[in-house]
Coordinates of C-alpha atoms in Angstrom, one line a residue:
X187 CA 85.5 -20.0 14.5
X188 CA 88.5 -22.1 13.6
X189 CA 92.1 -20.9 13.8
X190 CA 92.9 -19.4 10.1
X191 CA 95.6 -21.1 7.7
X192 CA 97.8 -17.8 7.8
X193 CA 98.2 -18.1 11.7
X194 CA 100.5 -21.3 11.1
X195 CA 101.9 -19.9 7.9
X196 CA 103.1 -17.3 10.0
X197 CA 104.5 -19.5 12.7
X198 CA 106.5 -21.2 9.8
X199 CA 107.6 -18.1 9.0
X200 CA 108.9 -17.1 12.3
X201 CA 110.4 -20.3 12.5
X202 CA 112.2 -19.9 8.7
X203 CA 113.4 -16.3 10.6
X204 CA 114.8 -18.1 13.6
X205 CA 117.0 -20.8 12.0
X206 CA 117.9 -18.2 9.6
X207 CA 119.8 -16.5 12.1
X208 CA 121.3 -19.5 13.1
X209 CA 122.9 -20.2 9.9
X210 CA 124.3 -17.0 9.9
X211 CA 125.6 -17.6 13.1
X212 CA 127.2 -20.8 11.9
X213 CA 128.8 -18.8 9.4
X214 CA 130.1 -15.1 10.7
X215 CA 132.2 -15.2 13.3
X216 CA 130.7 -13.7 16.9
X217 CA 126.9 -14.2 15.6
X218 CA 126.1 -15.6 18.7
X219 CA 124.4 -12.7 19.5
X220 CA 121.8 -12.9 16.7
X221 CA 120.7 -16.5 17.5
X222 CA 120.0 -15.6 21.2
X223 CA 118.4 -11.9 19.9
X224 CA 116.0 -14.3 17.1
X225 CA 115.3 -16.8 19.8
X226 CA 114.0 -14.1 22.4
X227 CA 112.2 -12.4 19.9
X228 CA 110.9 -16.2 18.0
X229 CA 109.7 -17.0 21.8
X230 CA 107.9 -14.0 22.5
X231 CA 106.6 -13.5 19.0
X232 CA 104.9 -17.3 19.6
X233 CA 103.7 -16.7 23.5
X234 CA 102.1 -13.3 21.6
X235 CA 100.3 -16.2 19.1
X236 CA 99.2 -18.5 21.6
X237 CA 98.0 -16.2 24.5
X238 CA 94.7 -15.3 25.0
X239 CA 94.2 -11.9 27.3
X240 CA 95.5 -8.8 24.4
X241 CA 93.8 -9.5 20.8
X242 CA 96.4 -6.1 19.4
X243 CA 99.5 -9.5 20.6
X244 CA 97.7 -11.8 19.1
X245 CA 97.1 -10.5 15.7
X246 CA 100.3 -8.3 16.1
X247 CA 102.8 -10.0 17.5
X248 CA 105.9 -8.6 19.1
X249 CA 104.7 -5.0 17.1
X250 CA 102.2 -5.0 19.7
X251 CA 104.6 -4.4 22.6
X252 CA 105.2 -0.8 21.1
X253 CA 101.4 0.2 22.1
X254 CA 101.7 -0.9 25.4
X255 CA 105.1 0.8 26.0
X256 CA 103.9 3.8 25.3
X257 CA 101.0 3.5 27.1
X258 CA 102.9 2.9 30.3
X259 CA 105.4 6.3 29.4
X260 CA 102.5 7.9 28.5
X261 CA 101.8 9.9 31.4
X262 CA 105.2 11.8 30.7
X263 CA 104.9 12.2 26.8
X264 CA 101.3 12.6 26.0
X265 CA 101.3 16.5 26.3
X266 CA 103.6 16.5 23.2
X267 CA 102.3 13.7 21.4
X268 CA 99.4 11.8 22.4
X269 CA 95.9 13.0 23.3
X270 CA 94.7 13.8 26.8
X271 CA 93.1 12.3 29.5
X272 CA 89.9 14.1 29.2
X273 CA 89.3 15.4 25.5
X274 CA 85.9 13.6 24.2
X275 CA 86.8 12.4 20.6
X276 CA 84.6 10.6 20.6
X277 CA 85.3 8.6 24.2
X278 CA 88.2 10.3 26.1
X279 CA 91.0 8.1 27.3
X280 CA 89.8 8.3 31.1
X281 CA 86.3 7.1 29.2
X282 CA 88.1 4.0 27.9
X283 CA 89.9 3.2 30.8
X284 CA 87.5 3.0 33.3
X285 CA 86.1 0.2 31.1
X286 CA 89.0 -1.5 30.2
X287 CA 89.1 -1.6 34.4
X288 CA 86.1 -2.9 35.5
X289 CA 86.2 -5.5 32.1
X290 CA 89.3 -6.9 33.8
X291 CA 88.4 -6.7 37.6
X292 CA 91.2 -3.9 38.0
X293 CA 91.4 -0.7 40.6
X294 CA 89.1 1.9 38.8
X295 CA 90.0 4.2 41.6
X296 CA 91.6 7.2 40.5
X297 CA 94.2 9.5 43.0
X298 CA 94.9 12.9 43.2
X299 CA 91.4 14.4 42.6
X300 CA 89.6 15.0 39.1
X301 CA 91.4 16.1 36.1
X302 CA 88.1 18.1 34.9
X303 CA 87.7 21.4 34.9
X304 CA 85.0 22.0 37.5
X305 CA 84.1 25.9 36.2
X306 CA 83.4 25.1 32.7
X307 CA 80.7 25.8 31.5
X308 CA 78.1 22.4 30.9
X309 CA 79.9 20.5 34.0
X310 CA 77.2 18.9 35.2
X311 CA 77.2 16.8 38.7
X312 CA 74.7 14.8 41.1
X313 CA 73.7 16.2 44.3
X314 CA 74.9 13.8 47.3
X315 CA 73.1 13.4 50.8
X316 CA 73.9 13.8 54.2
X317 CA 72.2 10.7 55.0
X318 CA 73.1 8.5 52.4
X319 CA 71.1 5.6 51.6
X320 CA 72.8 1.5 52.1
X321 CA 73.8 -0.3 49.8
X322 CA 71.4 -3.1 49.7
X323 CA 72.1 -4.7 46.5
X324 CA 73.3 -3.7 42.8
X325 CA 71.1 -5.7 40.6
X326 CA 68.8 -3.0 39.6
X327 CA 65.8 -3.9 37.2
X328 CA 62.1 -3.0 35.7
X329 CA 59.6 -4.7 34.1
X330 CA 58.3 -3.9 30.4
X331 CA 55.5 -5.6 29.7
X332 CA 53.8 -5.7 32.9
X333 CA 50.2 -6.7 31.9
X334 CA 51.3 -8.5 28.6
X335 CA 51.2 -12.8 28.4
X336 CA 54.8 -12.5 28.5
X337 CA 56.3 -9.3 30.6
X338 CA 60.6 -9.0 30.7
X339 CA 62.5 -8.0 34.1
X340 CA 65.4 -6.4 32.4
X341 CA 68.5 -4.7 33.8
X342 CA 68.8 -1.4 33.5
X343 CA 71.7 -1.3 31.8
X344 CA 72.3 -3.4 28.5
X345 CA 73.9 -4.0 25.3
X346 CA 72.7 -1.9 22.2
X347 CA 71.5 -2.7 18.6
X348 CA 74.9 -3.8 17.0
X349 CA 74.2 -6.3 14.1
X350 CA 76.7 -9.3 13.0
X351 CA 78.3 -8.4 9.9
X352 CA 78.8 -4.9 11.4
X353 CA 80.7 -6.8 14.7
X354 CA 82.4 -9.9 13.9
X355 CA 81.2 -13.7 14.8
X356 CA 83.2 -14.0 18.0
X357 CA 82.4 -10.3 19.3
X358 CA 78.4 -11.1 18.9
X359 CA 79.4 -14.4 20.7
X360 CA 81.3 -12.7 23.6
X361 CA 78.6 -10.3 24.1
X362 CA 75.5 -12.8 24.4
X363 CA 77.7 -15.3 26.3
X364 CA 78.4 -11.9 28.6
X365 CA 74.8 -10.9 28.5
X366 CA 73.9 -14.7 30.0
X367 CA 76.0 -14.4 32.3
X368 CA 75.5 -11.1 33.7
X369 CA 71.6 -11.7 32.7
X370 CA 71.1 -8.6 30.9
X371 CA 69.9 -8.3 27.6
X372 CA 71.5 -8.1 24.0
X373 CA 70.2 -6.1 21.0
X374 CA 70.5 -8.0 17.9
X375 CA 70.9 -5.0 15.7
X376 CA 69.1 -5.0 12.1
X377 CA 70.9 -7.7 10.9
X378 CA 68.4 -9.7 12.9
X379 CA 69.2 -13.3 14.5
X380 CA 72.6 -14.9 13.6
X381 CA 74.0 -18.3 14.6
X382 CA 76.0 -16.5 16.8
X383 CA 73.5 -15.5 18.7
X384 CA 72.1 -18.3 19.4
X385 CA 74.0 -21.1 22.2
X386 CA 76.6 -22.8 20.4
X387 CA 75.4 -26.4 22.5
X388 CA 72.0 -28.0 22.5
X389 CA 70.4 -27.7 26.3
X390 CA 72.4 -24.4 26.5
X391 CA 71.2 -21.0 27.6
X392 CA 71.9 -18.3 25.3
X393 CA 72.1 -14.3 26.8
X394 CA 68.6 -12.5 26.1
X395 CA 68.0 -11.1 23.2
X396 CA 66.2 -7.8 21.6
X397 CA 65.2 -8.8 18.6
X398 CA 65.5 -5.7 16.0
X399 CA 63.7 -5.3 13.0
X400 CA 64.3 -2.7 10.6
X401 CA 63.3 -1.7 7.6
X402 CA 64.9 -4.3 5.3
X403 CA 62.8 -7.0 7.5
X404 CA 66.2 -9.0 7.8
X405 CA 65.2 -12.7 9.3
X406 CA 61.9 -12.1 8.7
X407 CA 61.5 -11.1 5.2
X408 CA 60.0 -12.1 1.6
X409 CA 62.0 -12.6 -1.4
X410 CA 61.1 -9.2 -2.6
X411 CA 61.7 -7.2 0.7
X412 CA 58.0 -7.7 2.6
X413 CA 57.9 -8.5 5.5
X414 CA 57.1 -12.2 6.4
X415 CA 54.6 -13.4 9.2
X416 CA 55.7 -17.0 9.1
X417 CA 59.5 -16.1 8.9
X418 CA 59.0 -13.8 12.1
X419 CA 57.2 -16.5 14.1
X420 CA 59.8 -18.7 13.8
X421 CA 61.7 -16.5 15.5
X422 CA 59.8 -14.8 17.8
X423 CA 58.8 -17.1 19.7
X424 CA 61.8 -18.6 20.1
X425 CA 62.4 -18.9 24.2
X426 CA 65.4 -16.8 24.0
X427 CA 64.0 -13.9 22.5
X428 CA 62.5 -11.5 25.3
X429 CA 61.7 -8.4 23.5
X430 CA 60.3 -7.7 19.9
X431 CA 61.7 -3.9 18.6
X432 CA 61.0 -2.0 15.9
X433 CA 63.8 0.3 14.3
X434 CA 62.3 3.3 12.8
X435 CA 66.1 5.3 12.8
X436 CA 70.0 5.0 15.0
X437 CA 71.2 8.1 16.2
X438 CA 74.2 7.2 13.8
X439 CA 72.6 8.0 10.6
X440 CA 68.7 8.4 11.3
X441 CA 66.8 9.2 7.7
X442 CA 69.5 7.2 5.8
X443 CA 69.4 4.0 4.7
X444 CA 72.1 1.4 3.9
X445 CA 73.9 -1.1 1.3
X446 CA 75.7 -3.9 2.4
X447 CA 78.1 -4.5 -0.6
X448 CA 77.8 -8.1 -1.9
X449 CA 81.2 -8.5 -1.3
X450 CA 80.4 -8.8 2.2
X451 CA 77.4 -10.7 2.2
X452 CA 78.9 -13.6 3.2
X453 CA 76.7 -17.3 3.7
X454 CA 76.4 -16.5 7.1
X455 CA 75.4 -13.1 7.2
X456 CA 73.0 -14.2 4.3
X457 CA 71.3 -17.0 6.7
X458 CA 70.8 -14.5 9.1
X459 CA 69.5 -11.7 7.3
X460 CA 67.3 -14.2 5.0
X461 CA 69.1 -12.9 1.9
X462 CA 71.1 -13.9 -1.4
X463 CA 74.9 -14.1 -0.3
X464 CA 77.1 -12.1 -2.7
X465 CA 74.7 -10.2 -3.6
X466 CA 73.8 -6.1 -2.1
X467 CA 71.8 -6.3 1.0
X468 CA 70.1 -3.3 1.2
X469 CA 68.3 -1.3 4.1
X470 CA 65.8 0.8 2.8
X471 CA 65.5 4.4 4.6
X472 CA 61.9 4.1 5.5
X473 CA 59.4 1.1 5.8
X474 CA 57.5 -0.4 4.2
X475 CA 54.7 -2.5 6.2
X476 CA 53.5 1.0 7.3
X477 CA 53.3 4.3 6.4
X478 CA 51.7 6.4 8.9
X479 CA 51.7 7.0 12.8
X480 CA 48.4 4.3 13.2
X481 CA 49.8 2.2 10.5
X482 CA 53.1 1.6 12.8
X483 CA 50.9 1.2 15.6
X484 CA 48.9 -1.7 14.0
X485 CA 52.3 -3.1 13.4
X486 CA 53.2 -3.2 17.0
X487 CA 49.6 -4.8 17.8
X488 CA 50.0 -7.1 15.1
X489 CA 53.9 -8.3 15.7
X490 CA 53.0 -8.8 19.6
X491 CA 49.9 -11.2 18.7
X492 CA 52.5 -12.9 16.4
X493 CA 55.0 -13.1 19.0
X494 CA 52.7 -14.6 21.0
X495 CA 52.4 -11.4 23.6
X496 CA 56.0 -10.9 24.1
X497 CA 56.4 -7.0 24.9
X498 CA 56.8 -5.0 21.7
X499 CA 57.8 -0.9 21.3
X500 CA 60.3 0.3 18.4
X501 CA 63.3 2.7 18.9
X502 CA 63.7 6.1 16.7
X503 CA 66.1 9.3 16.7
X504 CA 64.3 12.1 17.4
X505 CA 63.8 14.5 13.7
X506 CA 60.9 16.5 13.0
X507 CA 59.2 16.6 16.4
X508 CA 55.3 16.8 14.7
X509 CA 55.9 12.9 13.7
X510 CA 56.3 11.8 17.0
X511 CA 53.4 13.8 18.3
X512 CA 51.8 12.1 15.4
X513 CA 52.4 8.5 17.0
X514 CA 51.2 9.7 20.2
X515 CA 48.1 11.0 18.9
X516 CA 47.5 7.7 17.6
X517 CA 47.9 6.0 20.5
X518 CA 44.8 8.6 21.7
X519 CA 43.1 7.5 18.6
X520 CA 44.0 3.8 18.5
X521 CA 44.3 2.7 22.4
X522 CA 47.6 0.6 21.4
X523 CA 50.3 1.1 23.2
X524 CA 54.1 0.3 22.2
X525 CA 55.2 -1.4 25.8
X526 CA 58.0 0.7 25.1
X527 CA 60.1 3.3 23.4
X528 CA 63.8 3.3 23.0
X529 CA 65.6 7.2 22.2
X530 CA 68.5 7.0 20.3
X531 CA 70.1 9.8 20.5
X532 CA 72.1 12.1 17.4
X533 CA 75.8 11.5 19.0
X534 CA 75.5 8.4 16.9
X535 CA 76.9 5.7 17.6
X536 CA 78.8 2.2 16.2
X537 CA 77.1 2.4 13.0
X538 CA 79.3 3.8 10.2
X539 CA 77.6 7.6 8.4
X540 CA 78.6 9.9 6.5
X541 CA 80.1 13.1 8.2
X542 CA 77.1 15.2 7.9
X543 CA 74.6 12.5 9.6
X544 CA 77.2 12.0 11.9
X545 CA 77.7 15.4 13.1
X546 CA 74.6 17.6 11.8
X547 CA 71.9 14.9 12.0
X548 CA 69.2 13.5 14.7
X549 CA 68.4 15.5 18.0
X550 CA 71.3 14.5 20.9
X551 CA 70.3 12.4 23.2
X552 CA 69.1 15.1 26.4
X553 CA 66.8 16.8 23.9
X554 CA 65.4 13.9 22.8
X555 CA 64.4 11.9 25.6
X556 CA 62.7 15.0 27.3
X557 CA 60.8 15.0 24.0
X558 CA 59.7 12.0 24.2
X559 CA 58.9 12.2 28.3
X560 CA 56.9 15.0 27.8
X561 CA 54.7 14.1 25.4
X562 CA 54.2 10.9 27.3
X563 CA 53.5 12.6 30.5
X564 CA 51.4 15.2 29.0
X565 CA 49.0 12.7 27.3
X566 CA 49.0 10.4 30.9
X567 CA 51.0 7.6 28.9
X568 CA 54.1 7.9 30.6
X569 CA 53.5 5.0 33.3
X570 CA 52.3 2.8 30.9
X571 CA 55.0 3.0 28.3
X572 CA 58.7 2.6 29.6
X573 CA 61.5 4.3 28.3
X574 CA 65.0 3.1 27.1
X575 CA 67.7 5.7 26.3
X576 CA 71.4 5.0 23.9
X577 CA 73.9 7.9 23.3
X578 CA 77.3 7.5 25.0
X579 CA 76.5 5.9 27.7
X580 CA 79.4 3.9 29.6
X581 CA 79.8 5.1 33.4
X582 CA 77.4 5.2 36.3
X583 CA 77.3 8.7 36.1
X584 CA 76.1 9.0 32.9
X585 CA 73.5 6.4 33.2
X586 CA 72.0 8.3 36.6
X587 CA 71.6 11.4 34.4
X588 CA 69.9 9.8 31.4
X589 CA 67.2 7.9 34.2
X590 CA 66.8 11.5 35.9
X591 CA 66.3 13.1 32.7
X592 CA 63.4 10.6 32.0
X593 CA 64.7 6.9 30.6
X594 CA 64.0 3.9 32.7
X595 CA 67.0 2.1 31.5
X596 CA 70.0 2.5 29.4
X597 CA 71.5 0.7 26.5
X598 CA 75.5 0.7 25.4
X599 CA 76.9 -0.3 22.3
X600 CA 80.5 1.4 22.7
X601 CA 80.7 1.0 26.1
X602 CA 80.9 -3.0 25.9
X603 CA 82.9 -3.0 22.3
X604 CA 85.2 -1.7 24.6
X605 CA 84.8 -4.5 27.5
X606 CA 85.8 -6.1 24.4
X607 CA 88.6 -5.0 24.1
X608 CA 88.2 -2.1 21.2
X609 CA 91.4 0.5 21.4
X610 CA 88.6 3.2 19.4
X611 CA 90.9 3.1 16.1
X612 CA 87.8 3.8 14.4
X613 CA 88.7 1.5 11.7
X614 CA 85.1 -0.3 11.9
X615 CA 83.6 -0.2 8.7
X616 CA 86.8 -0.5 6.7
X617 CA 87.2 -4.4 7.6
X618 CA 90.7 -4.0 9.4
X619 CA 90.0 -3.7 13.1
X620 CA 92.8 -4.2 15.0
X621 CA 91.2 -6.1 17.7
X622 CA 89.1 -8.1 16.1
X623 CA 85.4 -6.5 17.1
X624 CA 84.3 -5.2 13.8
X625 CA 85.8 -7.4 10.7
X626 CA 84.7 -10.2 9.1
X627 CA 88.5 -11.1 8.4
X628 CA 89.3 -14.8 9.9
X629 CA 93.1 -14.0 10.9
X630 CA 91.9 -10.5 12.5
X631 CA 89.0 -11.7 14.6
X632 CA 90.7 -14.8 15.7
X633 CA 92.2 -12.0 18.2
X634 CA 89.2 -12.4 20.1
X635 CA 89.0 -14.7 22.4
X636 CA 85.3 -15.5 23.3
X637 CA 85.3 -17.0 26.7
X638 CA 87.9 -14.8 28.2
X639 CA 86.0 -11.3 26.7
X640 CA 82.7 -13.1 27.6
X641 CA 83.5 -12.9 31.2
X642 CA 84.9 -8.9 30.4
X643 CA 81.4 -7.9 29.3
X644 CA 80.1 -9.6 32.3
X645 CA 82.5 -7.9 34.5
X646 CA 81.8 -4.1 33.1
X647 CA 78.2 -4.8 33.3
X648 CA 78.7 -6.0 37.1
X649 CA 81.1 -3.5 38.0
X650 CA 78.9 -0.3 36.5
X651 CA 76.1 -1.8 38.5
X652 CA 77.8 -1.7 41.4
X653 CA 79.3 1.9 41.1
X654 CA 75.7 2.6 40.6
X655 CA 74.6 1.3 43.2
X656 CA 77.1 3.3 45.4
X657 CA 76.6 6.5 43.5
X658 CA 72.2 6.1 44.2
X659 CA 73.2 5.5 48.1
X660 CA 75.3 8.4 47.9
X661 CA 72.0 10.6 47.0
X662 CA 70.0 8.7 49.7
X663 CA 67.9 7.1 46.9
X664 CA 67.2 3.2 47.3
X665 CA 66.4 3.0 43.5
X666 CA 67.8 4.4 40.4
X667 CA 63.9 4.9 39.3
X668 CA 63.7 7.8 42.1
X669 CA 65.7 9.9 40.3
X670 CA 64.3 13.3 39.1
X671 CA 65.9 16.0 37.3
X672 CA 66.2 18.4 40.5
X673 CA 68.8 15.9 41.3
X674 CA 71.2 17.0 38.6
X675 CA 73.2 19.8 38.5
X676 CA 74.8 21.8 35.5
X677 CA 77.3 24.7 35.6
X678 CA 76.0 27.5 32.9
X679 CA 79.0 30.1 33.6
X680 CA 81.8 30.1 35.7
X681 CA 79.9 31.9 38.3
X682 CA 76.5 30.6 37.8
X683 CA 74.4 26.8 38.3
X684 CA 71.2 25.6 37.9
X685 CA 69.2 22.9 38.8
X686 CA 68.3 20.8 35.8
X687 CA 64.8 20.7 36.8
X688 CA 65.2 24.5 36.3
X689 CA 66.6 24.4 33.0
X690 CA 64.3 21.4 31.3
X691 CA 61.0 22.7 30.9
X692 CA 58.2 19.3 32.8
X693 CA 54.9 19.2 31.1
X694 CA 52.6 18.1 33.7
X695 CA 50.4 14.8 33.5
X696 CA 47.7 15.3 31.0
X697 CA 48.7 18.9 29.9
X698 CA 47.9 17.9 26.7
X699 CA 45.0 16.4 26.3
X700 CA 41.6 18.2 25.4
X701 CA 40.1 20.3 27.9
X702 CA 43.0 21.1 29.7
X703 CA 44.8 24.3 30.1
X704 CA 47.7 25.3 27.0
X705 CA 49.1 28.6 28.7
X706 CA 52.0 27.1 29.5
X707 CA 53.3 24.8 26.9
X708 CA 57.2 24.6 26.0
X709 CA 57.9 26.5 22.7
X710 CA 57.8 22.9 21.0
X711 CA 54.8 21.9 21.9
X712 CA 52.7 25.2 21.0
X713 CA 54.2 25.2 17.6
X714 CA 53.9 21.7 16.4
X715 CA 51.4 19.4 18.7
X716 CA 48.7 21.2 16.8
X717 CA 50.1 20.7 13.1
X718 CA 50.9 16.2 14.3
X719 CA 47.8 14.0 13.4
X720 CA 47.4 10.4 13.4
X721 CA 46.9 9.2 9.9
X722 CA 50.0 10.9 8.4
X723 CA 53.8 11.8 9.3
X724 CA 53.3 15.3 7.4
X725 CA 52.2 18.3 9.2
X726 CA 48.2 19.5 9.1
X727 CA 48.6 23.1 7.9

């Protein structure tokens, strides 16, 4: 991405200022001053331009300094004018710190003990050992696709589903360059596979990628919407593609679909997507190469053989709870397996909705996954289909609870916008980020600096690991994938805990399948497992 005309038309201008000043100088009597106050400010203004480490300098030069300022007074003015520490709206401040930390290789430690309030009621904490575990090692993964031609060893922590054209050219370059380097992998989004994506060098490695495919069939797509075999292979089997996944819904705005105004169809999000620039891309809400839980299933099948055996699931937010029983009845029916299933969760996520999607939509994230875990387990799928989990996710706490609740690895879209450096002005689909992560705007993105926030993403990735890694010896645990529910603790009263193996109702293996006993079902499960069948997404009555 080249440097934009209006940087140096800005320099001019800042120059124009300077010798301004100087003029005036010349001409008023003691105006010294103002050629030595014009100069500071002219020098600082173009060290702002020309560094590299703060996209809010570079695309707000000497205004800039006023955020930082008050960041560093902050701790004596906030309770009168800025948020707090700890409120969750959506990421608290302590949240978006302990990012910004471990992006930059800075102290994450924090003195003087928590700032939460330990009696409220939902606190939730792990249970530590007295004989902790080692520390062996931090680079914790799984395997998806284990008896496929082509099985993945993935991290268990990775970047989620964010498409170019929602995040800016140099943001989806930081993040794959970030991914390589940490070797995790990197969710295209729907948008599908940009150029950004791919390793801006011939003979270069690019990060691992996810390759998305929603409903629009963006990359892989007929002139009238279908969806293309030819235009898929082409991509699927490139090397860098390790995963094939099918969007079904986001936790943003599941059940809704999109338009991309032509306005912002730009050439390159048109060569990605496989669509006409300036004219409306649109995402329809539901697909169309399949309508029903076997038809998805034959989709899986068929986009694996395509993909020449590369490991193929689809993600969904969790809605009517019959249609997923519906799927896994048709995995009874059918025998094929997705090799996974990733759980977006209803806190949403970087995908901009409208209020009531965002707030009254999709099941959260905890509900959800159990869901989805039981009706694994209770149809003796679970080990052969892994689980991926997305909802909030940004510290090593949060990921031990979603693996104990029943993912085997968790995904992060905010979490790394912030590695890159997003301040959570929630400007994102307005086209004026401030830091450059989620516009399309030359002068804006130019903030963002791709080799220096590369390394950022690696770092948070790294550094979460490694708290991880601390946090599993401190439960005497070798292995993130030991975690069970019994090892999580939530606070229901001031006076009153529970196990969370207590609280979340297990189905145990093969509980529901014929034959065996239905005494004991959660509420869910007696009400709608009977009413899901496998040739349609509407409930038998």
């Amino acid at each position: 991405m080249q440097d934009s005309p209006l940087r140096y038309l800005t320099l001019i201008i800042v120059a124009f200022v300077f010798l301004l000043s100087l003029a005036i100088a010349l001409l008023v009597h003691g105006g010294w001053w103002l050629v030595l106050l014009s100069g500071a400010l002219t020098a600082v203004g173009i060290g702002d331009f020309m560094q590299s480490k703060r996209s809010i300098l570079r695309n707000y030069p000497l205004l800039g300094h006023f955020r930082f300022f008050f960041e560093l007074i902050r701790p004596e003015i906030r309770q009168y004018f800025l948020e707090s520490d700890t409120l969750l709206n959506p990421f608290s401040r302590n949240q978006r710190s302990i990012v910004y930390q471990r992006a930059k290789q800075q102290l994450d430690k924090r003195p003087f003990g928590t700032q939460l309030d330990l009696y409220q009621t939902g606190y939730e904490w792990v249970n530590h050992s007295m004989q902790p575990a080692a520390v062996q090692h931090h680079d914790f993964r799984i395997v998806i696709g284990a008896d496929r031609p082509r099985p993945y060893s993935a991290s268990i922590f990775n970047i989620s589903a964010m498409s170019f054209g929602a995040l800016s050219a140099n943001a989806i370059r930081a993040l794959n360059r970030g991914a390589q380097i940490g070797h995790f992998m990197h969710d295209t989004g729907e948008g599908s596979i940009s150029r950004y994506h791919k390793p801006e060098q011939p003979g270069e490695a690019g990060g691992d990628l996810v390759w998305e495919i929603g409903s629009g069939y963006f990359g892989c797509r007929n002139a009238d919407g279908s969806f293309s075999e030819q235009k898929f292979v082409e991509s699927a089997t490139l090397e860098q593609v390790k995963l094939i996944e099918i969007k079904l819904s986001q936790g943003a705005k599941p059940g809704h679909g999109g338009v991309l105004p032509g306005a912002k169809v730009s050439i390159e999000i048109a060569e990605a997507r496989g669509v006409p620039a300036g004219v409306d891309c649109i995402s329809p809400a539901a697909h169309s190469a399949f309508s029903t839980p076997v038809g998805l299933l034959q989709f899986v099948e068929r986009l694996r053989t395509l993909s020449g055996g590369k490991p193929t699931g689809f993600k969904l937010a969790i809605g009517h709870p019959w249609e997923f029983f519906g799927i896994v009845k048709a995995m009874l029916q059918t025998n094929i397996l997705p090799d996974f299933i990733v759980v977006d969760g209803g806190e949403g996520g970087t995908g901009a909705a409208p209020v009531e999607f965002t707030d009254h939509v999709g099941m959260p994230l905890q509900e959800a996954l159990l869901l989805v875990h039981n009706a694994l387990a209770g149809t003796n799928l679970r080990d052969r289909i892994k689980i991926g989990a997305s909802g909030k996710i940004v510290t090593a706490f949060d990921i031990v609870r979603t693996l104990a609740f029943g993912a085997d690895w968790c995904n992060s879209a905010r979490g790394f916008m912030f590695a890159l450096g997003c301040i959570q002005s929630q400007s994102c689909h307005t086209g004026r980020c401030p830091t450059g992560v989620t516009t399309q705007d030359p002068l804006r993105q130019r903030a963002l600096v791709v080799p220096d926030k590369a390394e950022r993403v690696a770092h948070f990735h790294l550094n979460t690991m490694k708290a991880l890694a601390e946090l599993i010896a401190a439960v005497g645990l070798n292995h993130p994938c030991d975690l069970k529910p019994h090892h999580i603790v939530r606070r229901l009263s001031p006076n009153r805990v529970a196990l969370a193996s207590a609280l979340l109702e297990y189905l145990e293996p093969g509980s529901l399948l014929p034959g065996a006993a239905h005494t004991h079902l959660p509420e869910v499960f007696q009400t709608y497992w009977p009413i899901a069948h496998a040739e349609s997404f509407h409930p038998m009555h």
